[in-house]
Coordinates of N, CA and C in Angstrom, one line a residue:
Chain O
X189 N 0.9 -1.3 0.0 CA -0.1 0.2 0.0 C 0.8 1.2 -0.1
X190 N 0.6 1.8 -0.9 CA 1.3 3.3 -1.1 C 1.1 4.4 -0.5
X191 N 2.1 4.8 0.6 CA 1.7 5.7 1.9 C 1.7 7.2 1.3
X192 N 2.7 7.2 0.1 CA 2.7 8.7 -0.5 C 2.6 8.5 -2.1
X193 N 1.6 9.2 -2.5 CA 0.9 9.1 -3.9 C 1.2 10.4 -4.9
X194 N 1.7 9.9 -5.9 CA 1.8 11.1 -6.8 C 0.9 10.7 -8.1
X195 N 0.0 10.9 -8.3 CA -0.9 10.5 -9.1 C -0.6 10.6 -10.6
X196 N -0.1 12.0 -10.8 CA 0.3 12.4 -12.1 C 1.8 11.9 -12.6
X197 N 1.9 10.9 -13.6 CA 3.3 10.5 -13.7 C 4.0 11.5 -14.8
X198 N 3.2 12.4 -15.5 CA 4.0 13.4 -15.9 C 2.7 14.7 -16.1
X199 N 3.5 16.1 -16.5 CA 2.7 17.1 -16.8 C 3.8 18.1 -17.4
X200 N 2.8 18.5 -18.4 CA 3.2 19.6 -19.4 C 3.1 21.0 -19.5
X201 N 3.8 22.1 -19.1 CA 3.3 23.2 -18.8 C 4.2 24.3 -19.8
X202 N 3.6 25.3 -20.1 CA 4.2 26.2 -21.0 C 5.0 27.2 -20.0
X203 N 6.2 27.3 -20.6 CA 7.1 28.4 -20.1 C 6.6 29.6 -19.6
X204 N 6.7 30.2 -18.6 CA 6.5 31.3 -17.9 C 5.1 31.3 -17.0
X205 N 4.4 30.0 -17.4 CA 3.1 29.6 -16.4 C 3.4 28.8 -15.2
X206 N 2.4 28.8 -14.6 CA 2.6 28.1 -13.2 C 2.6 26.7 -13.4
X207 N 3.3 25.9 -12.6 CA 3.2 24.5 -12.5 C 2.8 23.9 -11.2
X208 N 1.9 23.0 -11.2 CA 1.2 22.6 -9.7 C 1.6 21.0 -9.9
X209 N 2.3 20.8 -8.9 CA 2.4 19.3 -8.8 C 1.9 18.8 -7.5
X210 N 1.2 17.5 -7.5 CA 0.4 17.3 -6.2 C 0.8 16.0 -5.9
X211 N 0.5 16.0 -4.5 CA 1.0 14.7 -3.8 C -0.2 14.3 -2.8
X212 N -0.5 13.0 -2.4 CA -1.3 13.0 -1.3 C -0.7 11.5 -0.4
X213 N -1.1 11.6 0.9 CA -0.4 10.8 1.7 C -1.8 10.2 2.7
X214 N -1.2 9.0 3.1 CA -2.4 8.3 3.7 C -1.8 8.4 5.3
X215 N -0.9 8.2 5.7 CA -0.2 8.1 7.2 C -0.5 9.3 7.8
X216 N -1.5 9.4 8.7 CA -1.5 10.7 9.6 C -0.4 11.0 10.6
X217 N 0.6 10.0 10.5 CA 1.6 10.1 11.6 C 2.8 11.2 10.7
X218 N 2.9 11.1 9.5 CA 4.0 12.1 8.8 C 3.7 13.6 9.2
X219 N 5.0 14.1 9.5 CA 5.1 15.5 10.0 C 5.9 16.3 9.4
X220 N 6.5 15.8 8.5 CA 7.6 16.5 7.7 C 7.5 16.0 6.4
X221 N 7.5 16.8 5.3 CA 7.3 16.7 3.7 C 8.4 17.3 3.1
X222 N 8.8 16.6 2.1 CA 9.9 17.2 1.4 C 9.5 17.1 -0.4
X223 N 10.3 18.1 -1.0 CA 10.4 17.7 -2.6 C 11.6 17.6 -2.9
X224 N 11.9 16.8 -3.7 CA 13.0 16.7 -4.4 C 13.1 16.6 -6.0
X225 N 14.0 17.2 -6.7 CA 14.2 17.3 -7.9 C 15.4 16.4 -8.7
X226 N 14.9 15.7 -9.6 CA 15.7 14.7 -10.2 C 15.9 14.9 -11.6
X227 N 17.2 15.3 -12.2 CA 17.6 15.1 -13.7 C 18.1 13.9 -13.9
X228 N 17.9 13.5 -15.3 CA 18.5 12.0 -15.6 C 20.0 12.1 -15.6
X229 N 20.3 11.0 -15.2 CA 21.9 10.6 -14.8 C 22.2 11.2 -13.6
X230 N 21.4 11.6 -13.0 CA 21.8 12.4 -11.3 C 21.0 12.0 -10.3
X231 N 21.7 12.1 -9.1 CA 20.7 11.6 -7.9 C 19.6 12.8 -7.5
X232 N 18.7 12.5 -6.9 CA 17.6 13.4 -6.6 C 18.5 14.8 -5.8
X233 N 18.0 15.9 -5.8 CA 18.5 17.1 -5.0 C 17.3 17.7 -4.3
X234 N 17.5 18.1 -3.2 CA 16.5 18.5 -2.1 C 16.2 20.0 -2.8
X235 N 14.6 20.4 -2.7 CA 14.2 21.3 -3.3 C 13.7 22.3 -2.3
X236 N 12.4 22.0 -1.5 CA 11.8 22.5 -0.5 C 11.4 21.4 0.5
X237 N 11.0 22.0 1.6 CA 10.2 21.3 2.9 C 9.5 22.2 3.2
X238 N 8.4 21.3 4.1 CA 7.4 21.9 5.0 C 7.0 20.9 6.3
X239 N 7.2 21.8 7.4 CA 6.5 20.8 8.4 C 5.2 20.7 8.6
X240 N 4.6 19.9 9.4 CA 3.0 19.7 9.3 C 2.7 20.9 10.0
X241 N 3.5 21.6 10.9 CA 2.9 23.1 11.8 C 2.5 24.2 11.1
X242 N 3.1 23.9 9.5 CA 3.0 25.2 8.6 C 2.0 24.7 7.6
X243 N 1.3 25.6 7.1 CA 0.7 25.4 5.7 C 1.4 25.8 4.4
X244 N 2.4 26.3 4.7 CA 3.0 27.0 3.4 C 4.4 27.4 3.7
X245 N 5.3 27.1 2.4 CA 6.6 27.3 2.7 C 7.2 27.7 1.3
X246 N 7.8 28.9 1.4 CA 8.0 29.7 0.0 C 9.6 29.8 0.2
X247 N 9.9 29.6 -1.1 CA 11.4 29.9 -1.4 C 11.7 29.9 -3.1
X248 N 11.8 31.5 -2.9 CA 11.7 32.0 -4.5 C 10.8 31.7 -5.3
X249 N 10.9 30.9 -6.3 CA 9.9 30.7 -7.2 C 9.1 29.2 -6.8
X250 N 9.5 28.8 -5.7 CA 8.8 27.6 -5.3 C 8.4 27.9 -4.0
X251 N 7.0 27.2 -3.8 CA 6.1 27.2 -2.7 C 5.5 25.8 -2.6
X252 N 5.5 25.6 -1.3 CA 4.9 24.2 -1.1 C 3.5 24.4 -0.1
X253 N 2.5 23.8 -0.5 CA 1.3 24.2 0.4 C 0.9 22.7 0.8
X254 N 0.6 22.8 2.1 CA 0.0 21.7 3.1 C -1.3 21.7 3.3
X255 N -2.1 20.7 3.1 CA -3.7 20.6 3.8 C -3.8 19.4 4.4
X256 N -3.5 19.3 5.5 CA -3.3 18.4 6.5 C -4.5 17.4 6.5
X257 N -5.8 18.2 6.6 CA -7.3 17.5 6.6 C -7.7 16.7 5.4
X258 N -6.8 17.2 4.4 CA -6.9 16.5 3.1 C -5.9 15.4 3.0
X259 N -4.8 15.6 3.7 CA -3.6 14.8 3.5 C -3.1 15.0 2.2
X260 N -3.1 16.3 1.6 CA -2.4 16.9 0.5 C -1.5 17.8 0.5
X261 N -0.3 17.6 -0.3 CA 0.5 18.9 -0.6 C 0.6 19.0 -1.9
X262 N 1.0 20.4 -2.4 CA 1.2 20.4 -3.6 C 2.8 21.6 -3.7
X263 N 3.3 21.2 -5.0 CA 4.4 22.2 -5.3 C 4.1 23.2 -6.3
X264 N 4.2 24.6 -6.3 CA 3.8 25.4 -7.1 C 5.3 26.1 -7.7
X265 N 5.6 26.0 -8.8 CA 6.7 26.7 -9.5 C 6.3 27.9 -10.5
X266 N 6.6 29.3 -10.1 CA 6.0 30.3 -10.6 C 7.4 31.3 -10.8
X267 N 7.5 31.7 -12.1 CA 7.0 31.3 -13.2 C 7.9 30.0 -13.7
X268 N 7.4 29.3 -14.5 CA 8.3 28.0 -14.6 C 9.1 28.1 -16.0
X269 N 10.3 27.6 -15.8 CA 11.5 27.9 -16.6 C 12.0 26.6 -17.5
X270 N 12.6 26.8 -18.5 CA 13.3 25.5 -19.2 C 13.8 24.4 -18.3
X271 N 14.7 24.8 -17.2 CA 15.7 24.2 -16.1 C 14.8 23.3 -15.3
X272 N 13.5 23.7 -15.2 CA 12.7 23.4 -14.2 C 12.2 21.7 -14.9
X273 N 12.3 21.5 -16.1 CA 12.3 20.2 -16.5 C 13.1 18.9 -15.9
X274 N 12.2 18.1 -15.3 CA 13.0 17.4 -14.3 C 11.8 16.2 -13.7
X275 N 12.4 15.2 -13.1 CA 11.2 14.4 -12.3 C 11.3 15.2 -11.0
X276 N 9.9 15.2 -10.2 CA 9.8 15.8 -8.8 C 9.3 14.6 -7.9
X277 N 9.8 14.7 -7.2 CA 9.7 13.5 -6.0 C 9.0 13.9 -4.7
X278 N 8.1 13.6 -4.0 CA 7.5 14.1 -2.9 C 8.1 13.2 -2.0
X279 N 8.2 13.1 -1.0 CA 8.6 12.6 0.4 C 8.3 12.9 1.8
X280 N 8.0 11.9 2.6 CA 7.3 12.1 3.8 C 8.0 11.5 4.9
X281 N 8.2 11.9 6.2 CA 8.8 11.2 7.5 C 7.8 11.4 8.8
X282 N 8.0 10.6 9.5 CA 7.5 10.9 10.7 C 8.9 11.0 11.8
X283 N 8.4 12.0 12.7 CA 9.4 11.9 13.6 C 10.0 11.0 14.5
X284 N 9.0 10.1 14.8 CA 9.3 8.5 15.4 C 9.9 7.9 14.6
X285 N 10.4 7.9 13.3 CA 10.8 7.2 12.4 C 11.7 8.0 11.4
X286 N 13.0 7.8 11.3 CA 13.8 8.4 10.4 C 13.7 8.2 8.8
X287 N 12.8 7.2 8.6 CA 12.7 6.6 7.0 C 11.8 7.5 6.3
X288 N 12.6 8.1 5.3 CA 11.9 8.8 4.1 C 10.6 7.7 3.3
X289 N 9.9 8.3 3.2 CA 8.8 7.3 2.4 C 8.4 8.5 1.0
X290 N 8.6 7.5 -0.2 CA 8.9 8.7 -1.4 C 7.6 8.1 -2.2
X291 N 7.0 9.1 -3.0 CA 6.1 9.0 -4.0 C 7.0 8.6 -5.5
X292 N 6.0 8.2 -6.2 CA 6.8 7.5 -7.6 C 7.3 8.6 -8.6
X293 N 7.0 10.0 -8.2 CA 7.6 11.1 -9.0 C 6.5 11.7 -10.2
X294 N 6.8 12.8 -10.4 CA 5.9 13.3 -11.4 C 7.1 13.9 -12.3
X295 N 7.2 13.5 -13.8 CA 7.9 14.0 -15.0 C 7.3 15.4 -15.3
X296 N 7.9 16.5 -15.0 CA 7.7 18.1 -15.4 C 8.2 18.2 -16.5
X297 N 7.3 18.7 -17.6 CA 8.0 19.2 -19.1 C 7.6 20.7 -19.4
X298 N 8.6 21.5 -19.4 CA 8.4 22.9 -19.7 C 8.3 23.1 -21.2
X299 N 7.4 23.4 -21.9 CA 7.4 23.8 -23.3 C 7.8 25.1 -23.5
X300 N 8.8 25.5 -24.4 CA 9.0 26.6 -24.8 C 8.1 27.4 -25.3
Chain W
X79 N 34.7 18.6 -7.0 CA 34.4 17.2 -6.8 C 33.2 16.9 -6.2
X80 N 32.3 15.9 -6.8 CA 31.2 15.4 -5.9 C 31.2 15.1 -4.6
X81 N 30.3 15.5 -3.9 CA 30.2 15.4 -2.3 C 30.1 13.8 -2.1
X82 N 29.2 13.2 -2.9 CA 28.6 11.6 -2.9 C 28.9 10.8 -3.9
X83 N 30.0 10.1 -4.1 CA 30.3 9.4 -5.1 C 29.9 8.2 -5.0
X84 N 29.6 7.2 -6.5 CA 29.2 6.0 -6.4 C 29.9 5.1 -7.1
X85 N 30.4 4.2 -7.1 CA 31.2 3.2 -8.1 C 30.6 1.8 -8.0
X86 N 30.4 1.1 -9.2 CA 30.6 1.6 -10.5 C 29.2 2.5 -11.0
X87 N 29.3 3.2 -11.6 CA 28.3 3.9 -12.4 C 27.3 2.9 -13.4
X88 N 27.6 2.1 -13.9 CA 26.9 1.2 -14.5 C 27.6 -0.5 -14.4
X89 N 26.5 -1.6 -14.2 CA 27.2 -2.6 -14.0 C 26.1 -3.5 -14.7
X90 N 26.7 -4.5 -15.4 CA 25.8 -5.6 -15.8 C 26.5 -6.9 -15.4
X91 N 25.6 -7.9 -14.6 CA 26.2 -9.1 -14.1 C 25.2 -10.3 -14.4
X92 N 25.4 -11.4 -14.2 CA 24.9 -12.5 -14.2 C 24.1 -13.1 -12.9
X93 N 23.1 -13.7 -13.0 CA 22.2 -14.4 -11.9 C 23.3 -15.2 -11.1
X94 N 23.2 -15.0 -9.9 CA 24.3 -15.8 -8.7 C 25.6 -15.2 -8.7
X95 N 25.7 -14.1 -9.2 CA 27.1 -13.5 -9.1 C 27.0 -12.7 -7.7
X96 N 28.0 -12.3 -7.1 CA 28.1 -11.4 -5.9 C 28.6 -10.2 -6.2
X97 N 27.9 -9.3 -6.0 CA 28.1 -7.8 -6.7 C 28.4 -7.0 -5.6
X98 N 29.3 -6.1 -5.3 CA 29.4 -4.9 -4.3 C 29.4 -3.4 -5.0
X99 N 28.6 -2.6 -4.5 CA 28.4 -1.2 -5.1 C 28.9 -0.6 -3.7
X100 N 29.7 0.6 -4.2 CA 30.2 1.2 -3.4 C 29.9 2.9 -3.2
X101 N 30.0 3.3 -2.2 CA 29.7 4.8 -1.7 C 30.7 5.3 -0.9
X102 N 31.0 6.7 -1.4 CA 31.9 7.4 -0.6 C 31.4 8.7 -0.2
X103 N 31.6 9.5 0.8 CA 31.4 10.7 0.8 C 32.3 11.8 1.7
X104 N 32.2 13.0 1.0 CA 33.0 14.0 1.9 C 32.5 15.1 2.6
X105 N 31.1 14.9 2.6 CA 30.3 15.8 3.6 C 30.6 15.5 5.2
X106 N 31.1 14.7 5.7 CA 31.4 14.5 7.1 C 30.1 14.3 7.6
X107 N 29.1 13.6 7.0 CA 27.8 13.3 7.7 C 28.2 11.8 7.9
X108 N 27.3 11.6 9.7 CA 27.2 10.3 10.1 C 26.1 9.6 9.4
X109 N 25.3 10.0 8.8 CA 24.3 8.9 8.4 C 24.2 9.0 6.9
X110 N 23.9 7.4 6.5 CA 24.2 7.1 5.2 C 23.0 6.2 4.7
X111 N 22.6 5.9 3.5 CA 21.6 5.4 3.2 C 21.7 4.6 1.9
X112 N 21.1 3.6 1.7 CA 21.0 2.9 0.2 C 19.7 2.5 0.0
X113 N 19.4 3.1 -1.4 CA 17.8 3.4 -2.1 C 18.1 2.3 -3.3
X114 N 16.9 1.7 -3.5 CA 16.6 1.5 -5.1 C 15.3 2.1 -5.8
X115 N 15.6 2.3 -7.1 CA 14.5 2.8 -7.7 C 14.1 1.9 -8.8
X116 N 12.7 1.5 -8.8 CA 12.6 0.6 -10.1 C 11.5 1.8 -11.0
X117 N 11.6 1.6 -12.4 CA 10.6 2.3 -13.1 C 9.2 2.3 -12.5
X118 N 8.8 3.5 -12.4 CA 7.4 4.0 -12.1 C 7.2 3.9 -10.6
X119 N 8.1 3.8 -9.8 CA 8.0 3.5 -8.5 C 9.0 4.8 -7.6
X120 N 8.6 4.9 -6.4 CA 9.7 5.8 -5.9 C 10.9 5.4 -5.3
X121 N 11.7 5.9 -4.5 CA 12.6 5.1 -4.1 C 12.4 4.2 -2.7
X122 N 12.9 3.4 -2.7 CA 12.8 2.5 -1.7 C 14.0 2.2 -0.6
X123 N 14.0 2.1 0.4 CA 15.0 2.0 1.3 C 15.4 0.8 1.7
X124 N 17.0 0.6 1.4 CA 17.3 -1.0 1.4 C 17.9 -1.1 2.8
X125 N 18.8 -0.3 3.5 CA 19.5 -0.1 4.6 C 19.8 1.5 4.8
X126 N 20.2 1.8 6.3 CA 20.8 2.9 6.5 C 21.4 2.7 7.9
X127 N 22.4 3.6 7.8 CA 23.6 3.5 9.1 C 23.6 5.0 9.7
X128 N 23.3 5.0 10.7 CA 23.5 6.4 11.7 C 24.9 6.7 12.1
X129 N 25.8 5.7 12.1 CA 27.2 5.8 12.4 C 27.8 4.4 12.1
X130 N 29.1 4.3 12.1 CA 30.0 3.2 11.8 C 29.2 2.0 12.5
X131 N 29.1 2.0 13.8 CA 28.6 1.0 14.7 C 27.0 0.5 14.3
X132 N 26.4 1.5 13.7 CA 24.9 1.4 13.6 C 24.5 1.0 12.2
X133 N 23.9 -0.3 12.0 CA 23.7 -0.7 10.7 C 21.8 -1.0 11.0
X134 N 20.9 -0.5 9.8 CA 19.3 -0.8 10.1 C 18.8 -1.2 8.8
X135 N 17.7 -2.2 8.9 CA 17.2 -2.7 7.9 C 16.4 -1.6 7.3
X136 N 16.2 -1.5 6.0 CA 14.9 -0.7 5.7 C 13.9 -1.2 5.2
X137 N 13.1 -1.1 4.4 CA 11.8 -1.8 3.8 C 12.1 -2.8 2.8
X138 N 13.1 -3.1 2.3 CA 13.4 -4.1 1.3 C 15.0 -4.8 1.5
X139 N 15.2 -5.1 2.6 CA 16.5 -5.6 2.9 C 17.0 -7.0 2.3
X140 N 15.8 -7.6 2.1 CA 16.2 -9.1 1.7 C 16.9 -9.3 0.7
X141 N 17.9 -10.1 0.4 CA 18.7 -10.2 -0.7 C 20.0 -9.3 -0.6
X142 N 20.0 -8.6 0.4 CA 21.0 -7.3 0.3 C 21.8 -7.4 1.5
X143 N 22.8 -6.9 1.5 CA 23.9 -6.9 3.1 C 24.5 -5.7 2.6
X144 N 25.2 -4.8 4.0 CA 26.1 -3.8 3.8 C 27.1 -3.7 4.6
X145 N 27.8 -3.0 4.7 CA 29.1 -2.7 5.2 C 29.5 -1.2 5.6
X146 N 29.6 -0.5 6.7 CA 29.9 0.5 6.8 C 31.4 0.6 7.4
X147 N 32.3 0.6 6.5 CA 33.7 0.7 6.9 C 34.6 1.7 7.6
X148 N 33.7 3.1 7.4 CA 34.1 4.0 8.1 C 33.1 5.0 7.6
X149 N 33.6 6.3 8.4 CA 32.5 7.3 8.3 C 31.9 7.8 6.9
X150 N 33.0 7.8 6.1 CA 33.1 8.1 4.7 C 32.3 7.1 3.7
X151 N 32.4 5.9 4.4 CA 32.2 4.8 3.1 C 31.1 3.7 3.6
X152 N 30.4 3.4 3.0 CA 28.9 2.6 3.0 C 28.8 1.8 1.6
X153 N 29.1 0.5 1.8 CA 29.0 -0.3 0.4 C 27.8 -1.6 0.7
X154 N 27.2 -1.4 -0.4 CA 26.0 -2.2 -0.6 C 26.4 -3.6 -1.3
X155 N 26.0 -4.9 -0.9 CA 26.2 -6.3 -1.5 C 25.1 -7.1 -1.7
X156 N 25.0 -7.6 -3.0 CA 24.3 -8.3 -3.4 C 24.8 -9.7 -3.4
X157 N 24.5 -10.8 -2.6 CA 25.4 -11.8 -2.3 C 25.4 -12.7 -3.3
X158 N 24.0 -13.0 -4.1 CA 23.7 -13.9 -5.1 C 22.7 -13.0 -6.0
X159 N 22.9 -12.4 -7.1 CA 22.1 -11.2 -7.8 C 21.0 -12.1 -8.4
X160 N 19.7 -11.6 -8.5 CA 19.1 -12.1 -9.1 C 18.1 -11.2 -10.5
X161 N 17.6 -11.5 -11.1 CA 17.0 -10.6 -12.3 C 16.2 -9.5 -11.7
X162 N 15.5 -9.8 -10.7 CA 14.6 -8.6 -10.2 C 15.2 -7.8 -9.3
X163 N 16.5 -8.0 -9.2 CA 17.4 -6.6 -8.4 C 17.8 -5.8 -9.4
X164 N 17.4 -6.1 -10.7 CA 17.7 -4.9 -12.0 C 17.2 -3.8 -11.3
X165 N 17.8 -2.6 -11.3 CA 17.1 -1.3 -11.0 C 18.3 -0.4 -10.9
X166 N 18.0 1.0 -10.4 CA 18.8 1.9 -10.2 C 19.2 2.1 -8.6
X167 N 20.4 2.1 -8.2 CA 20.5 2.1 -6.8 C 21.3 3.6 -6.5
X168 N 20.8 4.2 -5.2 CA 21.3 5.4 -5.0 C 21.9 5.4 -3.4
X169 N 22.9 5.9 -3.2 CA 23.4 6.1 -1.8 C 23.1 7.7 -1.6
X170 N 22.8 7.9 -0.3 CA 22.5 9.1 0.3 C 23.1 9.5 1.7
X171 N 23.4 10.7 2.0 CA 23.9 10.8 3.2 C 23.0 12.1 3.9
X172 N 23.1 12.3 5.3 CA 22.4 13.2 6.0 C 23.3 13.6 7.3
X173 N 22.8 14.6 7.6 CA 23.2 15.2 9.1 C 22.1 15.2 10.1
X174 N 22.7 14.6 11.2 CA 21.7 14.2 12.0 C 20.7 15.3 12.5
X175 N 21.8 16.5 12.4 CA 20.9 17.9 13.1 C 19.7 18.6 11.9
X176 N 19.9 17.9 10.5 CA 18.8 18.0 9.4 C 18.8 16.9 9.0
X177 N 18.2 16.1 9.8 CA 18.2 14.6 8.9 C 17.4 14.3 7.8
X178 N 16.5 14.8 7.7 CA 15.7 14.9 6.5 C 16.3 15.2 5.2
X179 N 16.8 16.3 5.2 CA 17.7 16.5 3.8 C 18.8 15.7 3.5
X180 N 18.4 14.9 2.4 CA 19.4 13.9 2.0 C 20.0 14.2 1.1
X181 N 21.2 13.9 1.0 CA 22.1 14.3 -0.1 C 22.6 12.9 -1.2
X182 N 22.3 12.9 -2.3 CA 22.3 11.8 -3.2 C 23.4 11.6 -3.8
X183 N 24.0 10.7 -4.2 CA 25.0 10.1 -5.4 C 24.3 10.1 -6.4
X184 N 25.1 9.8 -7.6 CA 24.6 10.1 -8.9 C 23.8 8.5 -9.4
X185 N 24.2 7.5 -8.7 CA 23.4 6.7 -8.8 C 24.3 5.3 -9.6
X186 N 24.0 4.1 -9.3 CA 24.5 2.9 -10.2 C 23.4 2.2 -10.8
X187 N 23.4 2.2 -12.1 CA 22.3 1.3 -12.7 C 22.9 -0.2 -13.0
X188 N 22.3 -1.2 -12.5 CA 22.6 -2.3 -12.3 C 21.7 -3.3 -12.8
X189 N 22.1 -4.0 -13.9 CA 21.6 -5.0 -14.8 C 22.0 -6.3 -14.3
X190 N 21.1 -7.2 -13.9 CA 21.2 -8.7 -13.6 C 20.2 -9.7 -14.7
X191 N 21.4 -10.1 -15.5 CA 20.9 -11.0 -16.8 C 20.4 -12.6 -16.2

């Protein structure tokens, strides 16, 4: 049973527009959420995170929103740039367990 | 130079062979991890180590073993490789003061024929 789900395998967005990537989770014990970005032939790199005590965290063009009641988080990228084309992974952890649980990833394609 | 390196980057082997994947880091982190990624799936944790004397099984440790030779080195072994261990393998490190931000190596693509 997947505890972290990214239901969109891919997403195509026009350059300059907003990209919204979604992630759902089932384990109510998760209290920390992260987004990682992965380019081909490279390992994932950390992008942004959010604690369950917050509902929003912003870092430049990237904003993560957390809706605990819906067990849903989203990553907004504004404006989208060609270099944002990558696979984005959502991951979650519980304070009592140091393991990160990962979603399957969403491939974001930014069209010129 | 890369902070987390993995060797080899690609490996093709045959069923039943013993394989070792190596990971080295220069970040000075105590915590190290081994993951595998299969197509269409997220990363799954195989083993993790919080220091040289601490080794823990992850979600999918069966068929794998690890060795933490030093703070900077963490190797993953497949004692008798089988085709369904064909996957992309990643090593990662983290700082206990910020454990959730993990730093990844470039990955090893392993094919078991």
